[in-house]
């Protein structure tokens, strides 16, 4: 009875997620096909909070911010692969690469968003085959993945998906704007050391193969940051990454030292638009 219940729950949860498009950006991509964009933005929270896609839309571009807070480049690369597999047409990709290039690890919370599809989507299954230590258990043990990743894809999230209750992750053309000003205004990068990143190199390869113009940028940190030579170290490894970490400097444009508020985000996005579009 326990085994039958696990199979039934696994099938039920998976079916709900296979029909959901309004809860997060990952399932929105997986359950969509044939979208066309002039510009998309990808990366971590420093993309999710920093790139104002609406400024592109106001200029006549079809644009969306697919940045995801907490995402590592490992999850970003997979999301881009899924877009290509689902026949997305993308002309320009603005990719945030700065603090997330420090390591080629994963984000547990964002990895979880792919798990409902690991048994039905061969691309996701193949991607994680050598990345999950418990891959065989995740794939073959019924309902195990929903227990392991319960906070992200457990009962509460499944019910909200079943109810088609939208989240705010898809509002504002994907931007999650920050409105407060000047909290926790210090940061220390002295213990960070950028290195070659396989996930970033996979993103470059995907863009080249699909004729996507790739614009790779760093994004601002507040002036009271130690170890700002971290960004020049990035360029010593990847000279194509463009430095925007100093294009917004006043504390009033920051929500925290590592994240711009909405006014600062508009300044950064306007600068990128003027430089490239």
PDB file of C-alpha atoms in Angstrom:
ATOM      1  CA  UNK A   1       0.000   0.000   0.000  1.00  0.00           C
ATOM      2  CA  UNK A   2       2.871   2.347   0.811  1.00  0.00           C
ATOM      3  CA  UNK A   3       4.508   1.669  -2.553  1.00  0.00           C
ATOM      4  CA  UNK A   4       1.226   2.103  -4.432  1.00  0.00           C
ATOM      5  CA  UNK A   5       0.592   5.370  -2.590  1.00  0.00           C
ATOM      6  CA  UNK A   6       4.073   6.629  -3.521  1.00  0.00           C
ATOM      7  CA  UNK A   7       3.481   5.828  -7.200  1.00  0.00           C
ATOM      8  CA  UNK A   8       0.065   7.517  -7.123  1.00  0.00           C
ATOM      9  CA  UNK A   9       1.385  10.647  -5.414  1.00  0.00           C
ATOM     10  CA  UNK A  10       4.343  10.818  -7.799  1.00  0.00           C
ATOM     11  CA  UNK A  11       2.067  10.606 -10.838  1.00  0.00           C
ATOM     12  CA  UNK A  12      -0.357  13.140  -9.389  1.00  0.00           C
ATOM     13  CA  UNK A  13       2.263  15.725  -8.471  1.00  0.00           C
ATOM     14  CA  UNK A  14       4.065  15.285 -11.798  1.00  0.00           C
ATOM     15  CA  UNK A  15       0.835  15.726 -13.762  1.00  0.00           C
ATOM     16  CA  UNK A  16       0.023  18.971 -11.935  1.00  0.00           C
ATOM     17  CA  UNK A  17       3.487  20.397 -12.635  1.00  0.00           C
ATOM     18  CA  UNK A  18       3.320  19.320 -16.278  1.00  0.00           C
ATOM     19  CA  UNK A  19       0.333  21.656 -16.760  1.00  0.00           C
ATOM     20  CA  UNK A  20       1.603  24.611 -14.740  1.00  0.00           C
ATOM     21  CA  UNK A  21       3.088  27.772 -16.278  1.00  0.00           C
ATOM     22  CA  UNK A  22       2.389  30.513 -13.717  1.00  0.00           C
ATOM     23  CA  UNK A  23       4.364  29.567 -10.602  1.00  0.00           C
ATOM     24  CA  UNK A  24       7.994  30.060 -11.666  1.00  0.00           C
ATOM     25  CA  UNK A  25      10.186  30.762 -14.680  1.00  0.00           C
ATOM     26  CA  UNK A  26      11.516  27.209 -14.959  1.00  0.00           C
ATOM     27  CA  UNK A  27       8.144  25.519 -15.423  1.00  0.00           C
ATOM     28  CA  UNK A  28       7.026  28.403 -17.618  1.00  0.00           C
ATOM     29  CA  UNK A  29       9.897  27.597 -20.018  1.00  0.00           C
ATOM     30  CA  UNK A  30       9.468  23.817 -19.811  1.00  0.00           C
ATOM     31  CA  UNK A  31       5.732  23.993 -20.513  1.00  0.00           C
ATOM     32  CA  UNK A  32       5.968  26.574 -23.325  1.00  0.00           C
ATOM     33  CA  UNK A  33       7.051  26.316 -26.949  1.00  0.00           C
ATOM     34  CA  UNK A  34       7.845  28.603 -29.855  1.00  0.00           C
ATOM     35  CA  UNK A  35       8.297  31.876 -27.978  1.00  0.00           C
ATOM     36  CA  UNK A  36      10.121  34.674 -29.790  1.00  0.00           C
ATOM     37  CA  UNK A  37      12.204  37.366 -28.091  1.00  0.00           C
ATOM     38  CA  UNK A  38      14.380  40.215 -29.236  1.00  0.00           C
ATOM     39  CA  UNK A  39      16.077  40.302 -25.826  1.00  0.00           C
ATOM     40  CA  UNK A  40      16.128  38.083 -22.754  1.00  0.00           C
ATOM     41  CA  UNK A  41      18.127  38.477 -19.550  1.00  0.00           C
ATOM     42  CA  UNK A  42      19.462  35.609 -17.455  1.00  0.00           C
ATOM     43  CA  UNK A  43      21.478  35.090 -14.290  1.00  0.00           C
ATOM     44  CA  UNK A  44      20.997  35.156 -10.539  1.00  0.00           C
ATOM     45  CA  UNK A  45      19.196  37.700  -8.342  1.00  0.00           C
ATOM     46  CA  UNK A  46      21.644  40.236  -9.729  1.00  0.00           C
ATOM     47  CA  UNK A  47      19.840  39.739 -13.035  1.00  0.00           C
ATOM     48  CA  UNK A  48      16.380  39.172 -11.585  1.00  0.00           C
ATOM     49  CA  UNK A  49      16.519  42.468  -9.626  1.00  0.00           C
ATOM     50  CA  UNK A  50      18.699  44.491 -12.007  1.00  0.00           C
ATOM     51  CA  UNK A  51      17.460  44.182 -15.599  1.00  0.00           C
ATOM     52  CA  UNK A  52      14.295  46.170 -16.325  1.00  0.00           C
ATOM     53  CA  UNK A  53      12.866  44.402 -19.376  1.00  0.00           C
ATOM     54  CA  UNK A  54      10.048  46.959 -19.568  1.00  0.00           C
ATOM     55  CA  UNK A  55      12.552  49.585 -20.745  1.00  0.00           C
ATOM     56  CA  UNK A  56      13.232  47.378 -23.769  1.00  0.00           C
ATOM     57  CA  UNK A  57       9.501  46.833 -24.319  1.00  0.00           C
ATOM     58  CA  UNK A  58       8.929  50.604 -24.254  1.00  0.00           C
ATOM     59  CA  UNK A  59      11.399  50.859 -27.153  1.00  0.00           C
ATOM     60  CA  UNK A  60       9.583  48.252 -29.220  1.00  0.00           C
ATOM     61  CA  UNK A  61      11.572  45.129 -28.303  1.00  0.00           C
ATOM     62  CA  UNK A  62       9.976  41.908 -27.162  1.00  0.00           C
ATOM     63  CA  UNK A  63      11.872  41.244 -23.937  1.00  0.00           C
ATOM     64  CA  UNK A  64      11.725  39.233 -20.733  1.00  0.00           C
ATOM     65  CA  UNK A  65      13.897  38.834 -17.649  1.00  0.00           C
ATOM     66  CA  UNK A  66      14.531  35.135 -16.966  1.00  0.00           C
ATOM     67  CA  UNK A  67      16.936  35.819 -14.096  1.00  0.00           C
ATOM     68  CA  UNK A  68      16.224  33.679 -11.020  1.00  0.00           C
ATOM     69  CA  UNK A  69      17.266  34.618  -7.504  1.00  0.00           C
ATOM     70  CA  UNK A  70      19.803  32.179  -6.097  1.00  0.00           C
ATOM     71  CA  UNK A  71      20.427  30.555  -9.455  1.00  0.00           C
ATOM     72  CA  UNK A  72      23.926  29.372 -10.287  1.00  0.00           C
ATOM     73  CA  UNK A  73      25.227  29.253 -13.841  1.00  0.00           C
ATOM     74  CA  UNK A  74      24.592  25.504 -13.777  1.00  0.00           C
ATOM     75  CA  UNK A  75      20.819  26.124 -13.626  1.00  0.00           C
ATOM     76  CA  UNK A  76      21.034  29.058 -16.038  1.00  0.00           C
ATOM     77  CA  UNK A  77      22.717  26.895 -18.672  1.00  0.00           C
ATOM     78  CA  UNK A  78      20.048  24.212 -18.334  1.00  0.00           C
ATOM     79  CA  UNK A  79      17.260  26.773 -18.652  1.00  0.00           C
ATOM     80  CA  UNK A  80      18.808  28.101 -21.870  1.00  0.00           C
ATOM     81  CA  UNK A  81      19.127  24.557 -23.229  1.00  0.00           C
ATOM     82  CA  UNK A  82      15.445  23.978 -22.500  1.00  0.00           C
ATOM     83  CA  UNK A  83      14.528  27.161 -24.360  1.00  0.00           C
ATOM     84  CA  UNK A  84      16.364  25.914 -27.423  1.00  0.00           C
ATOM     85  CA  UNK A  85      14.772  22.463 -27.145  1.00  0.00           C
ATOM     86  CA  UNK A  86      11.339  24.133 -27.004  1.00  0.00           C
ATOM     87  CA  UNK A  87      11.977  26.169 -30.152  1.00  0.00           C
ATOM     88  CA  UNK A  88      12.438  29.554 -28.534  1.00  0.00           C
ATOM     89  CA  UNK A  89      13.791  32.156 -30.933  1.00  0.00           C
ATOM     90  CA  UNK A  90      16.147  34.579 -29.175  1.00  0.00           C
ATOM     91  CA  UNK A  91      18.110  37.351 -30.852  1.00  0.00           C
ATOM     92  CA  UNK A  92      19.992  38.777 -27.860  1.00  0.00           C
ATOM     93  CA  UNK A  93      20.880  37.353 -24.446  1.00  0.00           C
ATOM     94  CA  UNK A  94      22.119  39.634 -21.686  1.00  0.00           C
ATOM     95  CA  UNK A  95      23.842  37.395 -19.164  1.00  0.00           C
ATOM     96  CA  UNK A  96      24.876  38.476 -15.673  1.00  0.00           C
ATOM     97  CA  UNK A  97      28.189  36.850 -14.777  1.00  0.00           C
ATOM     98  CA  UNK A  98      29.977  38.127 -11.702  1.00  0.00           C
ATOM     99  CA  UNK A  99      29.598  36.582  -8.248  1.00  0.00           C
ATOM    100  CA  UNK A 100      28.043  33.466  -9.793  1.00  0.00           C
ATOM    101  CA  UNK A 101      31.222  32.592 -11.704  1.00  0.00           C
ATOM    102  CA  UNK A 102      33.118  32.065  -8.461  1.00  0.00           C
ATOM    103  CA  UNK A 103      32.301  28.344  -8.550  1.00  0.00           C
ATOM    104  CA  UNK A 104      30.596  25.786 -10.773  1.00  0.00           C
ATOM    105  CA  UNK A 105      28.322  24.443  -8.051  1.00  0.00           C
ATOM    106  CA  UNK A 106      24.528  24.282  -7.940  1.00  0.00           C
ATOM    107  CA  UNK A 107      21.660  25.935  -6.091  1.00  0.00           C
ATOM    108  CA  UNK A 108      19.612  23.351  -4.161  1.00  0.00           C
ATOM    109  CA  UNK A 109      16.485  25.531  -4.242  1.00  0.00           C
ATOM    110  CA  UNK A 110      16.643  26.154  -7.982  1.00  0.00           C
ATOM    111  CA  UNK A 111      17.732  22.630  -8.833  1.00  0.00           C
ATOM    112  CA  UNK A 112      14.499  21.534  -7.169  1.00  0.00           C
ATOM    113  CA  UNK A 113      12.384  23.350  -9.770  1.00  0.00           C
ATOM    114  CA  UNK A 114      13.628  20.942 -12.457  1.00  0.00           C
ATOM    115  CA  UNK A 115      12.966  17.782 -10.464  1.00  0.00           C
ATOM    116  CA  UNK A 116       9.247  17.311 -11.323  1.00  0.00           C
ATOM    117  CA  UNK A 117      10.368  16.869 -14.944  1.00  0.00           C
ATOM    118  CA  UNK A 118      13.465  14.680 -14.506  1.00  0.00           C
ATOM    119  CA  UNK A 119      11.577  11.462 -15.327  1.00  0.00           C
ATOM    120  CA  UNK A 120       9.775  12.841 -18.380  1.00  0.00           C
ATOM    121  CA  UNK A 121      12.221  15.296 -19.941  1.00  0.00           C
ATOM    122  CA  UNK A 122      15.291  13.555 -21.371  1.00  0.00           C
ATOM    123  CA  UNK A 123      17.300  16.777 -21.545  1.00  0.00           C
ATOM    124  CA  UNK A 124      16.882  17.378 -17.797  1.00  0.00           C
ATOM    125  CA  UNK A 125      17.513  13.717 -17.033  1.00  0.00           C
ATOM    126  CA  UNK A 126      20.736  13.652 -19.057  1.00  0.00           C
ATOM    127  CA  UNK A 127      21.885  16.988 -17.652  1.00  0.00           C
ATOM    128  CA  UNK A 128      21.681  15.788 -14.056  1.00  0.00           C
ATOM    129  CA  UNK A 129      22.896  12.242 -14.598  1.00  0.00           C
ATOM    130  CA  UNK A 130      26.452  13.105 -13.565  1.00  0.00           C
ATOM    131  CA  UNK A 131      25.512  15.967 -11.231  1.00  0.00           C
ATOM    132  CA  UNK A 132      23.263  14.227  -8.668  1.00  0.00           C
ATOM    133  CA  UNK A 133      24.925  11.777  -6.317  1.00  0.00           C
ATOM    134  CA  UNK A 134      21.546  10.145  -5.687  1.00  0.00           C
ATOM    135  CA  UNK A 135      20.455  10.326  -9.339  1.00  0.00           C
ATOM    136  CA  UNK A 136      19.116   6.756  -9.524  1.00  0.00           C
ATOM    137  CA  UNK A 137      17.063   7.193  -6.372  1.00  0.00           C
ATOM    138  CA  UNK A 138      15.678  10.542  -7.564  1.00  0.00           C
ATOM    139  CA  UNK A 139      14.661   9.071 -10.916  1.00  0.00           C
ATOM    140  CA  UNK A 140      13.505   5.576  -9.976  1.00  0.00           C
ATOM    141  CA  UNK A 141      12.223   5.768  -6.383  1.00  0.00           C
ATOM    142  CA  UNK A 142       8.600   6.954  -6.575  1.00  0.00           C
ATOM    143  CA  UNK A 143       7.893  10.257  -4.808  1.00  0.00           C
ATOM    144  CA  UNK A 144      11.443  10.447  -3.392  1.00  0.00           C
ATOM    145  CA  UNK A 145      12.233  13.693  -5.217  1.00  0.00           C
ATOM    146  CA  UNK A 146       9.125  15.391  -3.853  1.00  0.00           C
ATOM    147  CA  UNK A 147      10.212  14.465  -0.333  1.00  0.00           C
ATOM    148  CA  UNK A 148      13.834  15.514  -0.834  1.00  0.00           C
ATOM    149  CA  UNK A 149      12.879  18.885  -2.308  1.00  0.00           C
ATOM    150  CA  UNK A 150       9.692  19.322  -0.269  1.00  0.00           C
ATOM    151  CA  UNK A 151      10.088  23.060   0.549  1.00  0.00           C
ATOM    152  CA  UNK A 152      10.284  23.902  -3.176  1.00  0.00           C
ATOM    153  CA  UNK A 153       8.018  21.327  -4.876  1.00  0.00           C
ATOM    154  CA  UNK A 154       6.118  19.746  -1.992  1.00  0.00           C
ATOM    155  CA  UNK A 155       2.441  19.778  -1.053  1.00  0.00           C
ATOM    156  CA  UNK A 156       2.009  23.546  -0.693  1.00  0.00           C
ATOM    157  CA  UNK A 157       3.588  24.355  -4.049  1.00  0.00           C
ATOM    158  CA  UNK A 158       1.704  21.534  -5.758  1.00  0.00           C
ATOM    159  CA  UNK A 159      -1.633  22.847  -4.436  1.00  0.00           C
ATOM    160  CA  UNK A 160      -0.863  26.388  -5.621  1.00  0.00           C
ATOM    161  CA  UNK A 161       0.059  24.980  -9.041  1.00  0.00           C
ATOM    162  CA  UNK A 162      -3.156  22.941  -9.114  1.00  0.00           C
ATOM    163  CA  UNK A 163      -5.137  26.090  -8.284  1.00  0.00           C
ATOM    164  CA  UNK A 164      -3.232  27.957 -11.043  1.00  0.00           C
ATOM    165  CA  UNK A 165      -2.364  30.580  -8.478  1.00  0.00           C
ATOM    166  CA  UNK A 166       0.188  32.896 -10.116  1.00  0.00           C
ATOM    167  CA  UNK A 167       3.332  34.006  -8.330  1.00  0.00           C
ATOM    168  CA  UNK A 168       5.042  37.374  -8.705  1.00  0.00           C
ATOM    169  CA  UNK A 169       8.033  35.836 -10.514  1.00  0.00           C
ATOM    170  CA  UNK A 170       6.437  36.396 -13.922  1.00  0.00           C
ATOM    171  CA  UNK A 171       5.159  39.923 -13.289  1.00  0.00           C
ATOM    172  CA  UNK A 172       6.899  43.066 -14.601  1.00  0.00           C
ATOM    173  CA  UNK A 173       8.308  41.146 -17.580  1.00  0.00           C
ATOM    174  CA  UNK A 174      10.204  38.969 -15.106  1.00  0.00           C
ATOM    175  CA  UNK A 175      11.772  41.762 -13.035  1.00  0.00           C
ATOM    176  CA  UNK A 176      11.539  41.532  -9.245  1.00  0.00           C
ATOM    177  CA  UNK A 177      12.063  45.191  -8.272  1.00  0.00           C
ATOM    178  CA  UNK A 178      13.559  46.127  -4.908  1.00  0.00           C
ATOM    179  CA  UNK A 179      12.231  49.317  -3.364  1.00  0.00           C
ATOM    180  CA  UNK A 180      14.125  49.922  -0.119  1.00  0.00           C
ATOM    181  CA  UNK A 181      17.271  52.001   0.055  1.00  0.00           C
ATOM    182  CA  UNK A 182      20.705  51.516   1.582  1.00  0.00           C
ATOM    183  CA  UNK A 183      20.520  48.478   3.919  1.00  0.00           C
ATOM    184  CA  UNK A 184      23.577  46.296   4.723  1.00  0.00           C
ATOM    185  CA  UNK A 185      25.842  48.550   2.702  1.00  0.00           C
ATOM    186  CA  UNK A 186      29.088  46.612   2.871  1.00  0.00           C
ATOM    187  CA  UNK A 187      30.468  43.586   1.087  1.00  0.00           C
ATOM    188  CA  UNK A 188      33.723  41.637   1.061  1.00  0.00           C
ATOM    189  CA  UNK A 189      35.072  39.908  -2.059  1.00  0.00           C
ATOM    190  CA  UNK A 190      38.592  39.310  -0.783  1.00  0.00           C
ATOM    191  CA  UNK A 191      37.934  35.597  -0.288  1.00  0.00           C
ATOM    192  CA  UNK A 192      36.461  35.171  -3.786  1.00  0.00           C
ATOM    193  CA  UNK A 193      38.540  33.916  -6.692  1.00  0.00           C
ATOM    194  CA  UNK A 194      36.912  33.615 -10.139  1.00  0.00           C
ATOM    195  CA  UNK A 195      37.869  30.547 -12.129  1.00  0.00           C
ATOM    196  CA  UNK A 196      37.010  28.865 -15.406  1.00  0.00           C
ATOM    197  CA  UNK A 197      33.377  27.845 -15.338  1.00  0.00           C
ATOM    198  CA  UNK A 198      32.057  24.941 -17.418  1.00  0.00           C
ATOM    199  CA  UNK A 199      28.465  26.129 -17.188  1.00  0.00           C
ATOM    200  CA  UNK A 200      29.349  29.578 -18.505  1.00  0.00           C
ATOM    201  CA  UNK A 201      31.276  28.000 -21.364  1.00  0.00           C
ATOM    202  CA  UNK A 202      28.238  25.820 -22.143  1.00  0.00           C
ATOM    203  CA  UNK A 203      26.088  28.965 -22.346  1.00  0.00           C
ATOM    204  CA  UNK A 204      28.555  30.508 -24.807  1.00  0.00           C
ATOM    205  CA  UNK A 205      28.474  27.328 -26.891  1.00  0.00           C
ATOM    206  CA  UNK A 206      24.642  27.265 -26.987  1.00  0.00           C
ATOM    207  CA  UNK A 207      24.517  30.900 -28.090  1.00  0.00           C
ATOM    208  CA  UNK A 208      27.072  30.352 -30.843  1.00  0.00           C
ATOM    209  CA  UNK A 209      25.239  27.296 -32.167  1.00  0.00           C
ATOM    210  CA  UNK A 210      21.875  29.102 -32.182  1.00  0.00           C
ATOM    211  CA  UNK A 211      23.070  32.462 -33.543  1.00  0.00           C
ATOM    212  CA  UNK A 212      22.218  34.331 -30.330  1.00  0.00           C
ATOM    213  CA  UNK A 213      24.092  37.572 -29.694  1.00  0.00           C
ATOM    214  CA  UNK A 214      25.537  37.116 -26.203  1.00  0.00           C
ATOM    215  CA  UNK A 215      26.187  40.202 -24.078  1.00  0.00           C
ATOM    216  CA  UNK A 216      27.898  39.261 -20.818  1.00  0.00           C
ATOM    217  CA  UNK A 217      28.084  41.857 -18.043  1.00  0.00           C
ATOM    218  CA  UNK A 218      28.992  42.291 -14.416  1.00  0.00           C
ATOM    219  CA  UNK A 219      26.522  44.345 -12.366  1.00  0.00           C
ATOM    220  CA  UNK A 220      27.065  47.002  -9.665  1.00  0.00           C
ATOM    221  CA  UNK A 221      28.118  46.627  -6.065  1.00  0.00           C
ATOM    222  CA  UNK A 222      28.094  49.476  -3.558  1.00  0.00           C
ATOM    223  CA  UNK A 223      31.180  51.635  -3.068  1.00  0.00           C
ATOM    224  CA  UNK A 224      31.889  50.151   0.368  1.00  0.00           C
ATOM    225  CA  UNK A 225      32.993  46.811  -1.098  1.00  0.00           C
ATOM    226  CA  UNK A 226      36.346  45.280  -0.318  1.00  0.00           C
ATOM    227  CA  UNK A 227      38.264  43.399  -2.972  1.00  0.00           C
ATOM    228  CA  UNK A 228      36.865  45.061  -6.084  1.00  0.00           C
ATOM    229  CA  UNK A 229      39.880  43.758  -8.017  1.00  0.00           C
ATOM    230  CA  UNK A 230      37.794  40.557  -8.166  1.00  0.00           C
ATOM    231  CA  UNK A 231      36.265  41.955 -11.359  1.00  0.00           C
ATOM    232  CA  UNK A 232      39.609  42.509 -13.070  1.00  0.00           C
ATOM    233  CA  UNK A 233      40.447  38.916 -12.151  1.00  0.00           C
ATOM    234  CA  UNK A 234      37.305  37.830 -14.017  1.00  0.00           C
ATOM    235  CA  UNK A 235      38.593  39.651 -17.091  1.00  0.00           C
ATOM    236  CA  UNK A 236      41.955  37.929 -16.852  1.00  0.00           C
ATOM    237  CA  UNK A 237      40.082  34.655 -17.427  1.00  0.00           C
ATOM    238  CA  UNK A 238      37.217  35.847 -19.615  1.00  0.00           C
ATOM    239  CA  UNK A 239      38.101  39.192 -21.279  1.00  0.00           C
ATOM    240  CA  UNK A 240      34.751  39.297 -23.112  1.00  0.00           C
ATOM    241  CA  UNK A 241      32.846  39.937 -19.864  1.00  0.00           C
ATOM    242  CA  UNK A 242      31.999  43.642 -19.745  1.00  0.00           C
ATOM    243  CA  UNK A 243      32.442  45.597 -16.511  1.00  0.00           C
ATOM    244  CA  UNK A 244      29.339  47.435 -15.335  1.00  0.00           C
ATOM    245  CA  UNK A 245      30.076  47.066 -11.617  1.00  0.00           C
ATOM    246  CA  UNK A 246      30.841  50.793 -11.309  1.00  0.00           C
ATOM    247  CA  UNK A 247      28.186  52.274 -13.600  1.00  0.00           C
ATOM    248  CA  UNK A 248      25.917  52.967 -10.595  1.00  0.00           C
ATOM    249  CA  UNK A 249      27.690  54.055  -7.414  1.00  0.00           C
ATOM    250  CA  UNK A 250      25.550  56.200  -5.092  1.00  0.00           C
ATOM    251  CA  UNK A 251      24.114  54.362  -2.108  1.00  0.00           C
ATOM    252  CA  UNK A 252      20.638  55.785  -2.731  1.00  0.00           C
ATOM    253  CA  UNK A 253      20.391  53.561  -5.823  1.00  0.00           C
ATOM    254  CA  UNK A 254      21.065  50.372  -3.855  1.00  0.00           C
ATOM    255  CA  UNK A 255      18.665  48.233  -1.875  1.00  0.00           C
ATOM    256  CA  UNK A 256      21.637  46.470  -0.281  1.00  0.00           C
ATOM    257  CA  UNK A 257      25.311  46.460  -1.145  1.00  0.00           C
ATOM    258  CA  UNK A 258      24.836  43.596  -3.597  1.00  0.00           C
ATOM    259  CA  UNK A 259      21.545  44.643  -5.175  1.00  0.00           C
ATOM    260  CA  UNK A 260      20.254  47.771  -6.872  1.00  0.00           C
ATOM    261  CA  UNK A 261      16.833  49.138  -6.044  1.00  0.00           C
ATOM    262  CA  UNK A 262      14.374  49.890  -8.834  1.00  0.00           C
ATOM    263  CA  UNK A 263      15.814  53.328  -9.585  1.00  0.00           C
ATOM    264  CA  UNK A 264      19.326  51.916  -9.779  1.00  0.00           C
ATOM    265  CA  UNK A 265      18.139  49.033 -11.931  1.00  0.00           C
ATOM    266  CA  UNK A 266      16.639  51.480 -14.419  1.00  0.00           C
ATOM    267  CA  UNK A 267      19.946  53.336 -14.591  1.00  0.00           C
ATOM    268  CA  UNK A 268      21.897  50.135 -15.254  1.00  0.00           C
ATOM    269  CA  UNK A 269      19.432  48.892 -17.870  1.00  0.00           C
ATOM    270  CA  UNK A 270      19.358  52.274 -19.630  1.00  0.00           C
ATOM    271  CA  UNK A 271      23.160  52.221 -19.814  1.00  0.00           C
ATOM    272  CA  UNK A 272      23.141  48.765 -21.410  1.00  0.00           C
ATOM    273  CA  UNK A 273      20.427  49.804 -23.877  1.00  0.00           C
ATOM    274  CA  UNK A 274      22.404  52.890 -24.882  1.00  0.00           C
ATOM    275  CA  UNK A 275      25.588  50.866 -25.302  1.00  0.00           C
ATOM    276  CA  UNK A 276      24.193  47.955 -27.305  1.00  0.00           C
ATOM    277  CA  UNK A 277      20.760  48.774 -28.704  1.00  0.00           C
TER     278      UNK A 277
END
